[in-house]
Structures are given as C-alpha cells and as structure tokens.
C-alpha cells in the first residue's frame, strides 16, 4: 500500500527534472548513504538470524507478487505490504538491516516496472530517510518489550512505537509533497491533501501491524508466517479500493480515461500552459452495431481506443466520453492550426480499416478542436467548445473544425440574447416590431402585397439583425412564440388597413418547427375570425429546407393551411435539392426566386438564365413568381422581359412600419396619378 505514495513520486520524478529537484535528490541520497554506513555494524549480527531472512524472503515475495497497475495519468500504482516487514526490522534489529531489506524490495518492484537504477535508488533513499526519522525516535524511547514489567514502562514502549510510526509517516509524506512541488508546476495543495489523507491511512495500517510482527519474530520465528493472511487481507482491500478508484476515473470497456479522468488530467496539465482538446465522433458507428451486433461494436471501440493511444503525441491523454465519442488532451499545442495538424494525423490513422473476424471495417470520424487557454480556461468550457466545433464539422461535412464563437448557438452571450428575446416577445412594448416590404406587379407597378419582416431593437445593443435572432431562436420553443406574435401583429395590421380602405396580401414566414407541429394553423384561423380578416389576405411562406426535414408532417400542415383558405408560397426557390418534386405535390400559389440569383442577373448570364427558367416554369404551372432582391432599374427591366409577376426589393421600397406603409402607398398613388396627367 505504501507504493501508492511511491506512485506520486514516480509520476513526479519521471518528468523533466529542474535543478532544484536534482539538488534535492542528491541530498536525500547522501543522507540515506550516511545513515546506512553509520549503522552498518548492525548487519553482521542481523544476517545470522533466521527471523530476519524469513521476513526478508517474505518481503521479496510480496514485492514480486505486488499488484501493479497504472492510474489514469499513466503513473504506476503498486500495492505491496513490504513496509510492514521493513518497519518491523527497524524495531527488532536497527536501521541498516531495514534499509537493506527495503532497498532489495524496491529493486524488485522497480525491475517489474522496468525503471532506471537511478530512480530505484532515489525511491529507496526516500524510504531510508523516513526510516532514519523513525529510528531516532526508537533510540530515544529505547523500548524493551520483553524486559519491562510495570504499566508505565509498557505504555512508554507503546508510545515510542507510535511516535516512530508517526515520524516515518511525517517524513515520508513530506518528501512526497516536496517531490511533487518541485516537479509539478500545476501543484495544487487542495487535491494533494485529500490524496495524502488516504495514503496516510494505508501506511499507518501497515506500520501498526509491524510491532505485532516484531514481537512474533522474537517469540517464535514461525509466528512470522501467521502475518501472511492479515497482510493479504489488507492488500486485498487496498487493491479493491484502487480498482474502485480507477473505475471512477476510467472507461470500463476501453480502459481509457472517462470524463472525470480527463478533467483530472486537464487540471494536472493546465497551470497556464497551452494545450488542445480534440473531441472525436465516429461516423456511422450505429450501422456497425445494427449490422454486426454490439459485441463486434465493442471490439471495434477497443481497437479504435488502442489506435488513438498509439497515435496521440507524447504526454497526451485519450479518453472515451461514452458511445462512439472520444476525446484527446494534447499538451503543448499553442494554436488552432497546430491542433488541426494533430487532428489530421489522428483522423488519417483512423481511416485505415480495422480487421475483425476476417472482415475489414472502414472507420472515419469527425473532430472538433478547442485550444486552452484562448478558447476556454476551464475544462467544462473547453469541452463544450470542442463539442460545438465537432458538430460544426459534421454540419459542414468537414473532417475537423476549430471552435468559432460565431457558430456557437449556446454561448453565454447567445443564451442571454435568447432570454432577452423571449422577454421582449412576452412583454408588451415596441422592442419587437414588424416592418413591411412592398411587392409590386412588374407589368403595372401596382402594390399587390407585402412581406412582414421582423425588427428587434434591444434596449442596450440596439437593432439586432434578423438572421442573428433567427439563428438563436430557431431550434428553441421561442420560435413558436415569435410565430404567434407575428400572426397576431399581422392580422391586427390587416384589420387596421381595411379600416383605411387599404386591401393588401401579407406574406409571413413560419419556421420548420411550426411547420412540423401544425399548431399555428388553428391559431391563425382563430385570429382571422376574431378580426374578420379574409383568409386570402394572408400568405404563408415556407422554405425547401423545412420541407425536406420531415416531408410527411410538413405536407400535412401545408394542406391544413390551404384548407382554411390561406395561400402558400415556396420561399428561396432554387437553393434546395428537390424543388420540382415540391412543385408537383404541394398546392402552392407562388414561388419566390432567391435573391442570390436575382442580384446576379445583371452581371451573370447563368443567374439570368436560372431566373428566366424559373419564371417560365412557374407560369406553366399557373403560379405567381416573385423576384426578391430587386435593387436597381436595370434588374427591374430584365425581370419585366421574363414576365415575372412581382418584384420585391430596395428598387421598390425598403421595409417600413405598417402606418408608414399606408402613407407611402397613398403618396405613391398620388405621384403616379400626377405622372399620368403630365403624360396626357
């Protein structure tokens, strides 16, 4: 059990040794050698005793059979009860024999770990220094357990042994702390303190068994053998405790670090130093489970874990987060470009087929990258940012992507913006407003309809762009609140215009979320009845991307919309992948040519051809065509030649509030009448 403390020393001293560590190691070694030489006269008498050799043999066997594993950081953990024998030797025969026994046992463990002679000597020297402290206490107390007769003398002997054990613990743990402090820049006392408390308990258990062993050796040499079962029980409990601790930090299937283990490794490494976190997700892993079974899937995960471990740069830590998600912490990576290079190397290694049961299984993965400290100073933030980057890579179809705050829909800033938007929607006031952009007939210039467009003026940030608002809200329940608010405001505005003898058709956009649920249809029908607005004055615009997400539910909602007398327009036509199929199946009244094509008509013959073909297709199907983004008279003229139905854009008018639109329309009618009179 004492080797749990040794594991800390191993981890510390295997790192780069700073000058102070070299000085400290030399001092510890010097003290150990001096004390061994100073007490060497104890050895000739001791080596002639059968009890000494029996305990030494048992100690060496215990060292050879010690439970050896590694913790989540890759450091060696050794559970071995040698300390019980060597501390009993201090009590029975002095310091030099104890140092000799412990050094031999340490060498056996070191050989099993394939450790260097220098490091084995350093660990043995640390034990020797701790034994020296215990030996000084023993010499001062001078216990004579077989010569004392009074109660006071027996209590004094007991106190001496306890103080000697305490001296050993204090000196040994102090050396562990010093070693960790000198070799670990990220030394954190809070974490070390909890670990040392457990180690002190384990060490104390062995130390306080030593007096029993010492007395047994004096009474009957064969009584020493009776200690085997108690020591086995202690070691067994320590082993179970170590395995339980490892299970809390490691993934049970692959043996890699789990999320908790990765966080512990991050805490060890950070200390202001740069590092990268790579999060990987296997592509189409579910197909492997479905086709070959979960047993093969588990074996594939183990094979991938081994491959990732081999490909990870030195000092890196590979973890499995669950399912087919892995993460890699790579220290020393300073920027996204360097992290991308690591990701490309790892992904290239994964691209090689994995052979299982005479079958080659192709494996590909996507990776998200976040760099510490630029993209996260704590583990939770870095993990979330790497996760955002991962799903951005999947969305774009890239193999890897770095964290970009612009695409982080769940950043604290965006979450705050979403909360503010919800508050604005649920509260009365003028933060949320609708502006209306006119749609006029290309052949007559008559105002036929308008499109309702969202405007949100934040109390502190000012006007928020509509794309930013929609990007934050579109995948949340706030989007439904927005649709309801738009329906309420538009229907109320239509009623107000009707009172002014202004009859227009208003187009409103509904999100994919509302298109799939269909709840807005009933709300729209209720508002039309409440304000006594004819349903043909409302037109719902839907996008192809919304239709493609869930065509069955989308088609059902479209049929309900048409069923209450409201027309449906297909927005952003030409930017999807199955437009002709939608034109054939859906009861549409209108298609809108995407502004990206309309804006390029004047300079790009391909865009002009696409617009012309789309308008002709709409006419052949009996549908209206609306050109978005008409910004100049030249584009207007080209559209008129194609016989497009309606034009919408700054060449006609910018979006404006409802009251201003009514005045704009009146002024426009007067201007056109005056122009007609001048023409006559």
Tab-separated table of C-alpha atoms in Angstrom, residues 18-332:
chain	number	residue	atom	x	y	z
A	18	UNK	CA	14.567	21.052	-12.711
A	19	UNK	CA	17.849	21.982	-10.963
A	20	UNK	CA	16.255	22.107	-7.519
A	21	UNK	CA	14.987	18.564	-7.970
A	22	UNK	CA	18.472	17.325	-8.776
A	23	UNK	CA	19.831	19.034	-5.652
A	24	UNK	CA	17.043	17.571	-3.522
A	25	UNK	CA	17.610	14.057	-4.916
A	26	UNK	CA	21.300	14.311	-4.129
A	27	UNK	CA	20.664	15.382	-0.542
A	28	UNK	CA	18.175	12.563	0.057
A	29	UNK	CA	20.605	10.026	-1.372
A	30	UNK	CA	23.505	11.409	0.671
A	31	UNK	CA	21.527	11.212	3.935
A	32	UNK	CA	20.493	7.647	3.148
A	33	UNK	CA	24.049	6.508	2.426
A	34	UNK	CA	25.445	8.219	5.524
A	35	UNK	CA	22.827	6.656	7.797
A	36	UNK	CA	23.362	3.214	6.290
A	37	UNK	CA	27.111	3.430	6.785
A	38	UNK	CA	26.687	4.837	10.295
A	39	UNK	CA	24.602	1.847	11.364
A	40	UNK	CA	26.258	-0.814	9.219
A	41	UNK	CA	27.620	-2.585	12.306
A	42	UNK	CA	24.064	-3.843	12.916
A	43	UNK	CA	24.141	-6.007	9.786
A	44	UNK	CA	26.605	-8.845	10.725
A	45	UNK	CA	24.588	-9.866	13.743
A	46	UNK	CA	21.233	-9.470	11.959
A	47	UNK	CA	22.067	-11.559	8.900
A	48	UNK	CA	22.763	-14.528	11.148
A	49	UNK	CA	19.196	-14.575	12.429
A	50	UNK	CA	16.673	-16.908	10.762
A	51	UNK	CA	13.817	-14.485	11.538
A	52	UNK	CA	15.498	-11.720	9.522
A	53	UNK	CA	15.915	-13.920	6.476
A	54	UNK	CA	12.390	-15.237	6.787
A	55	UNK	CA	10.987	-11.693	6.865
A	56	UNK	CA	13.311	-10.639	4.030
A	57	UNK	CA	12.159	-13.581	1.942
A	58	UNK	CA	8.525	-12.762	2.615
A	59	UNK	CA	9.192	-9.109	1.748
A	60	UNK	CA	10.794	-10.037	-1.566
A	61	UNK	CA	7.960	-12.429	-2.406
A	62	UNK	CA	5.463	-9.699	-1.576
A	63	UNK	CA	7.357	-7.316	-3.866
A	64	UNK	CA	7.434	-9.861	-6.670
A	65	UNK	CA	3.687	-10.562	-6.313
A	66	UNK	CA	2.659	-6.934	-5.724
A	67	UNK	CA	-0.388	-5.656	-7.553
A	68	UNK	CA	0.911	-3.275	-10.216
A	69	UNK	CA	-1.317	-1.088	-12.357
A	70	UNK	CA	-1.382	2.438	-13.753
A	71	UNK	CA	-3.605	5.312	-12.834
A	72	UNK	CA	-5.483	7.463	-15.330
A	73	UNK	CA	-2.477	9.733	-15.740
A	74	UNK	CA	-0.227	6.828	-16.720
A	75	UNK	CA	1.681	6.734	-13.415
A	76	UNK	CA	2.473	3.410	-11.774
A	77	UNK	CA	0.418	2.300	-8.776
A	78	UNK	CA	1.892	-0.546	-6.688
A	79	UNK	CA	0.103	-2.218	-3.813
A	80	UNK	CA	2.687	-4.058	-1.740
A	81	UNK	CA	2.917	-4.736	2.041
A	82	UNK	CA	6.727	-4.658	2.227
A	83	UNK	CA	6.652	-1.739	4.673
A	84	UNK	CA	5.238	-3.991	7.377
A	85	UNK	CA	8.390	-6.185	7.266
A	86	UNK	CA	10.949	-3.380	6.916
A	87	UNK	CA	9.488	-1.287	9.757
A	88	UNK	CA	9.423	-4.390	11.980
A	89	UNK	CA	13.112	-4.791	11.126
A	90	UNK	CA	13.770	-1.254	12.405
A	91	UNK	CA	12.091	-2.169	15.696
A	92	UNK	CA	13.878	-5.514	16.002
A	93	UNK	CA	17.386	-5.096	14.578
A	94	UNK	CA	18.026	-1.465	13.696
A	95	UNK	CA	18.282	0.924	10.769
A	96	UNK	CA	20.813	-0.631	8.381
A	97	UNK	CA	19.047	-4.034	8.078
A	98	UNK	CA	15.749	-2.224	7.432
A	99	UNK	CA	17.323	-0.082	4.720
A	100	UNK	CA	18.851	-3.183	3.151
A	101	UNK	CA	15.544	-5.071	3.151
A	102	UNK	CA	13.553	-2.127	1.770
A	103	UNK	CA	16.160	-1.434	-0.928
A	104	UNK	CA	16.042	-5.048	-2.126
A	105	UNK	CA	12.229	-4.972	-2.244
A	106	UNK	CA	12.223	-1.601	-4.014
A	107	UNK	CA	14.633	-3.008	-6.605
A	108	UNK	CA	12.296	-5.950	-7.260
A	109	UNK	CA	9.340	-3.614	-7.814
A	110	UNK	CA	11.484	-1.292	-9.929
A	111	UNK	CA	12.562	-4.176	-12.161
A	112	UNK	CA	8.925	-5.140	-12.657
A	113	UNK	CA	8.227	-1.550	-13.683
A	114	UNK	CA	11.365	-1.508	-15.894
A	115	UNK	CA	12.511	1.562	-14.028
A	116	UNK	CA	16.003	3.040	-14.135
A	117	UNK	CA	18.601	2.258	-11.488
A	118	UNK	CA	18.835	5.968	-10.668
A	119	UNK	CA	15.139	6.193	-9.930
A	120	UNK	CA	15.097	2.952	-7.933
A	121	UNK	CA	17.910	4.384	-5.836
A	122	UNK	CA	16.012	7.621	-5.279
A	123	UNK	CA	12.888	5.790	-4.046
A	124	UNK	CA	14.983	3.569	-1.769
A	125	UNK	CA	16.727	6.661	-0.421
A	126	UNK	CA	13.401	8.286	0.425
A	127	UNK	CA	12.468	5.213	2.456
A	128	UNK	CA	15.864	5.276	4.137
A	129	UNK	CA	15.416	8.897	5.225
A	130	UNK	CA	11.950	8.120	6.621
A	131	UNK	CA	13.293	5.053	8.437
A	132	UNK	CA	16.038	7.264	9.897
A	133	UNK	CA	13.418	9.520	11.478
A	134	UNK	CA	11.641	6.502	12.929
A	135	UNK	CA	14.942	5.018	14.155
A	136	UNK	CA	15.866	8.227	16.005
A	137	UNK	CA	12.557	8.056	17.901
A	138	UNK	CA	13.142	4.383	18.698
A	139	UNK	CA	16.626	5.135	20.020
A	140	UNK	CA	15.316	7.914	22.232
A	141	UNK	CA	12.431	5.838	23.592
A	142	UNK	CA	14.536	2.656	23.794
A	143	UNK	CA	11.600	0.238	24.070
A	144	UNK	CA	12.268	-3.122	25.755
A	145	UNK	CA	9.037	-5.062	25.336
A	146	UNK	CA	10.421	-8.274	26.885
A	147	UNK	CA	12.163	-6.608	29.829
A	148	UNK	CA	9.540	-4.119	31.023
A	149	UNK	CA	7.246	-5.098	33.867
A	150	UNK	CA	5.377	-2.003	35.014
A	151	UNK	CA	2.358	-0.481	33.326
A	152	UNK	CA	4.163	2.850	32.870
A	153	UNK	CA	7.054	1.164	31.074
A	154	UNK	CA	4.730	-0.721	28.781
A	155	UNK	CA	2.798	2.448	27.974
A	156	UNK	CA	6.092	4.207	27.305
A	157	UNK	CA	7.168	1.449	24.874
A	158	UNK	CA	3.824	1.661	23.089
A	159	UNK	CA	4.074	5.434	22.817
A	160	UNK	CA	7.599	5.098	21.398
A	161	UNK	CA	6.435	2.758	18.640
A	162	UNK	CA	3.502	5.012	17.802
A	163	UNK	CA	5.749	8.083	17.677
A	164	UNK	CA	8.249	6.221	15.494
A	165	UNK	CA	5.459	5.319	13.051
A	166	UNK	CA	4.280	8.928	13.102
A	167	UNK	CA	7.821	10.144	12.407
A	168	UNK	CA	8.089	7.788	9.438
A	169	UNK	CA	4.732	8.986	8.070
A	170	UNK	CA	5.556	12.656	8.524
A	171	UNK	CA	8.972	12.443	6.844
A	172	UNK	CA	7.887	10.176	4.006
A	173	UNK	CA	4.777	12.211	3.137
A	174	UNK	CA	6.760	15.441	3.412
A	175	UNK	CA	9.236	14.049	0.873
A	176	UNK	CA	6.334	13.155	-1.414
A	177	UNK	CA	4.993	16.699	-1.222
A	178	UNK	CA	8.417	18.227	-1.836
A	179	UNK	CA	8.993	15.984	-4.847
A	180	UNK	CA	5.596	16.804	-6.329
A	181	UNK	CA	6.094	20.511	-5.649
A	182	UNK	CA	9.481	20.578	-7.370
A	183	UNK	CA	8.397	18.616	-10.452
A	184	UNK	CA	4.792	19.692	-10.978
A	185	UNK	CA	4.141	23.333	-11.987
A	186	UNK	CA	0.433	22.714	-11.509
A	187	UNK	CA	0.800	21.558	-7.927
A	188	UNK	CA	-2.482	22.112	-6.052
A	189	UNK	CA	-2.455	21.516	-2.326
A	190	UNK	CA	-6.224	21.035	-2.114
A	191	UNK	CA	-6.076	17.942	-4.326
A	192	UNK	CA	-2.853	16.569	-2.831
A	193	UNK	CA	-4.223	16.937	0.698
A	194	UNK	CA	-7.159	14.584	0.048
A	195	UNK	CA	-4.851	12.049	-1.615
A	196	UNK	CA	-2.320	12.193	1.205
A	197	UNK	CA	-5.024	11.583	3.797
A	198	UNK	CA	-5.893	8.247	2.164
A	199	UNK	CA	-2.251	7.309	1.781
A	200	UNK	CA	-1.516	8.144	5.408
A	201	UNK	CA	-4.289	5.787	6.497
A	202	UNK	CA	-2.938	2.964	4.316
A	203	UNK	CA	0.630	3.464	5.506
A	204	UNK	CA	-0.450	3.666	9.152
A	205	UNK	CA	-2.239	0.318	8.810
A	206	UNK	CA	0.985	-1.371	7.768
A	207	UNK	CA	3.159	0.476	10.257
A	208	UNK	CA	0.956	-0.501	13.199
A	209	UNK	CA	0.999	-4.143	12.145
A	210	UNK	CA	4.792	-4.087	12.368
A	211	UNK	CA	5.011	-4.255	16.202
A	212	UNK	CA	2.892	-7.417	16.132
A	213	UNK	CA	5.252	-8.911	13.557
A	214	UNK	CA	8.299	-7.811	15.592
A	215	UNK	CA	7.004	-9.449	18.777
A	216	UNK	CA	6.094	-12.605	16.846
A	217	UNK	CA	9.639	-12.805	15.422
A	218	UNK	CA	11.123	-12.690	18.947
A	219	UNK	CA	8.730	-15.217	20.444
A	220	UNK	CA	8.725	-17.808	17.655
A	221	UNK	CA	10.220	-17.379	14.195
A	222	UNK	CA	7.390	-19.352	12.645
A	223	UNK	CA	4.857	-16.953	14.108
A	224	UNK	CA	6.047	-14.589	11.353
A	225	UNK	CA	4.207	-16.756	8.839
A	226	UNK	CA	0.940	-16.039	10.613
A	227	UNK	CA	1.101	-12.436	9.358
A	228	UNK	CA	0.566	-13.570	5.770
A	229	UNK	CA	-3.226	-13.815	5.959
A	230	UNK	CA	-3.781	-10.421	7.660
A	231	UNK	CA	-1.408	-8.774	5.193
A	232	UNK	CA	-3.176	-10.465	2.300
A	233	UNK	CA	-6.493	-9.144	3.596
A	234	UNK	CA	-5.106	-5.624	3.923
A	235	UNK	CA	-3.612	-5.777	0.437
A	236	UNK	CA	-6.836	-7.217	-0.973
A	237	UNK	CA	-8.860	-4.340	0.456
A	238	UNK	CA	-6.319	-1.848	-0.858
A	239	UNK	CA	-6.475	-3.489	-4.285
A	240	UNK	CA	-10.258	-3.315	-4.344
A	241	UNK	CA	-10.045	0.315	-3.296
A	242	UNK	CA	-7.535	1.057	-6.078
A	243	UNK	CA	-9.683	-0.718	-8.660
A	244	UNK	CA	-12.738	1.172	-7.467
A	245	UNK	CA	-10.876	4.457	-7.716
A	246	UNK	CA	-9.667	3.553	-11.189
A	247	UNK	CA	-13.208	2.631	-12.239
A	248	UNK	CA	-14.329	6.085	-11.174
A	249	UNK	CA	-11.723	7.658	-13.454
A	250	UNK	CA	-11.628	5.207	-16.375
A	251	UNK	CA	-13.929	3.848	-19.052
A	252	UNK	CA	-14.705	0.186	-18.224
A	253	UNK	CA	-14.716	-1.011	-21.857
A	254	UNK	CA	-11.546	0.548	-23.270
A	255	UNK	CA	-9.587	1.397	-20.126
A	256	UNK	CA	-9.206	4.976	-21.339
A	257	UNK	CA	-9.918	7.954	-19.150
A	258	UNK	CA	-13.557	8.878	-18.738
A	259	UNK	CA	-14.802	12.443	-18.471
A	260	UNK	CA	-13.728	12.683	-14.833
A	261	UNK	CA	-10.312	11.264	-15.635
A	262	UNK	CA	-9.826	13.723	-18.483
A	263	UNK	CA	-10.724	16.575	-16.186
A	264	UNK	CA	-8.165	15.397	-13.634
A	265	UNK	CA	-5.531	15.230	-16.363
A	266	UNK	CA	-6.523	18.708	-17.546
A	267	UNK	CA	-6.093	20.021	-14.006
A	268	UNK	CA	-2.631	18.444	-13.868
A	269	UNK	CA	-1.560	19.951	-17.167
A	270	UNK	CA	-3.074	23.402	-17.321
A	271	UNK	CA	-1.122	25.712	-14.952
A	272	UNK	CA	-1.308	28.392	-17.645
A	273	UNK	CA	0.223	26.090	-20.254
A	274	UNK	CA	-1.293	25.736	-23.740
A	275	UNK	CA	-2.983	22.519	-24.763
A	276	UNK	CA	-5.615	21.336	-27.204
A	277	UNK	CA	-8.733	19.270	-26.634
A	278	UNK	CA	-9.817	17.159	-29.595
A	279	UNK	CA	-13.293	15.658	-29.497
A	280	UNK	CA	-13.946	12.858	-31.988
A	281	UNK	CA	-17.173	11.212	-33.053
A	282	UNK	CA	-17.178	8.090	-35.244
A	283	UNK	CA	-19.211	8.278	-38.434
A	284	UNK	CA	-21.941	5.672	-38.993
A	285	UNK	CA	-20.951	3.624	-35.952
A	286	UNK	CA	-24.613	2.747	-35.418
A	287	UNK	CA	-24.526	0.870	-38.732
A	288	UNK	CA	-21.806	-1.412	-37.331
A	289	UNK	CA	-23.902	-2.229	-34.269
A	290	UNK	CA	-27.011	-2.831	-36.372
A	291	UNK	CA	-25.251	-4.974	-38.972
A	292	UNK	CA	-22.704	-6.917	-36.906
A	293	UNK	CA	-24.017	-6.718	-33.357
A	294	UNK	CA	-22.988	-4.856	-30.243
A	295	UNK	CA	-20.218	-7.344	-29.378
A	296	UNK	CA	-18.406	-6.519	-32.601
A	297	UNK	CA	-19.143	-2.837	-31.995
A	298	UNK	CA	-17.488	-3.055	-28.573
A	299	UNK	CA	-14.444	-4.794	-30.036
A	300	UNK	CA	-14.230	-2.092	-32.672
A	301	UNK	CA	-14.278	0.580	-29.960
A	302	UNK	CA	-11.445	-1.176	-28.130
A	303	UNK	CA	-9.407	-1.384	-31.346
A	304	UNK	CA	-10.013	2.298	-32.040
A	305	UNK	CA	-9.014	3.188	-28.472
A	306	UNK	CA	-5.713	1.347	-28.934
A	307	UNK	CA	-5.105	3.084	-32.258
A	308	UNK	CA	-5.837	6.505	-30.783
A	309	UNK	CA	-3.463	5.808	-27.907
A	310	UNK	CA	-0.679	4.919	-30.340
A	311	UNK	CA	-1.265	7.997	-32.492
A	312	UNK	CA	-1.587	10.519	-29.682
A	313	UNK	CA	1.540	12.667	-29.201
A	314	UNK	CA	3.731	12.020	-26.158
A	315	UNK	CA	2.170	13.374	-22.993
A	316	UNK	CA	-1.336	13.318	-24.438
A	317	UNK	CA	-4.276	11.591	-22.780
A	318	UNK	CA	-7.003	9.730	-24.658
A	319	UNK	CA	-10.466	9.412	-23.150
A	320	UNK	CA	-13.807	7.895	-24.073
A	321	UNK	CA	-16.795	10.049	-23.239
A	322	UNK	CA	-19.398	7.407	-23.992
A	323	UNK	CA	-20.866	5.680	-27.034
A	324	UNK	CA	-18.641	6.407	-30.018
A	325	UNK	CA	-17.280	9.706	-28.692
A	326	UNK	CA	-13.609	10.065	-27.789
A	327	UNK	CA	-11.511	12.985	-26.591
A	328	UNK	CA	-7.776	13.659	-26.619
A	329	UNK	CA	-5.878	16.153	-24.468
A	330	UNK	CA	-2.636	17.204	-26.140
A	331	UNK	CA	-0.288	19.441	-24.108
A	332	UNK	CA	1.956	21.996	-25.761
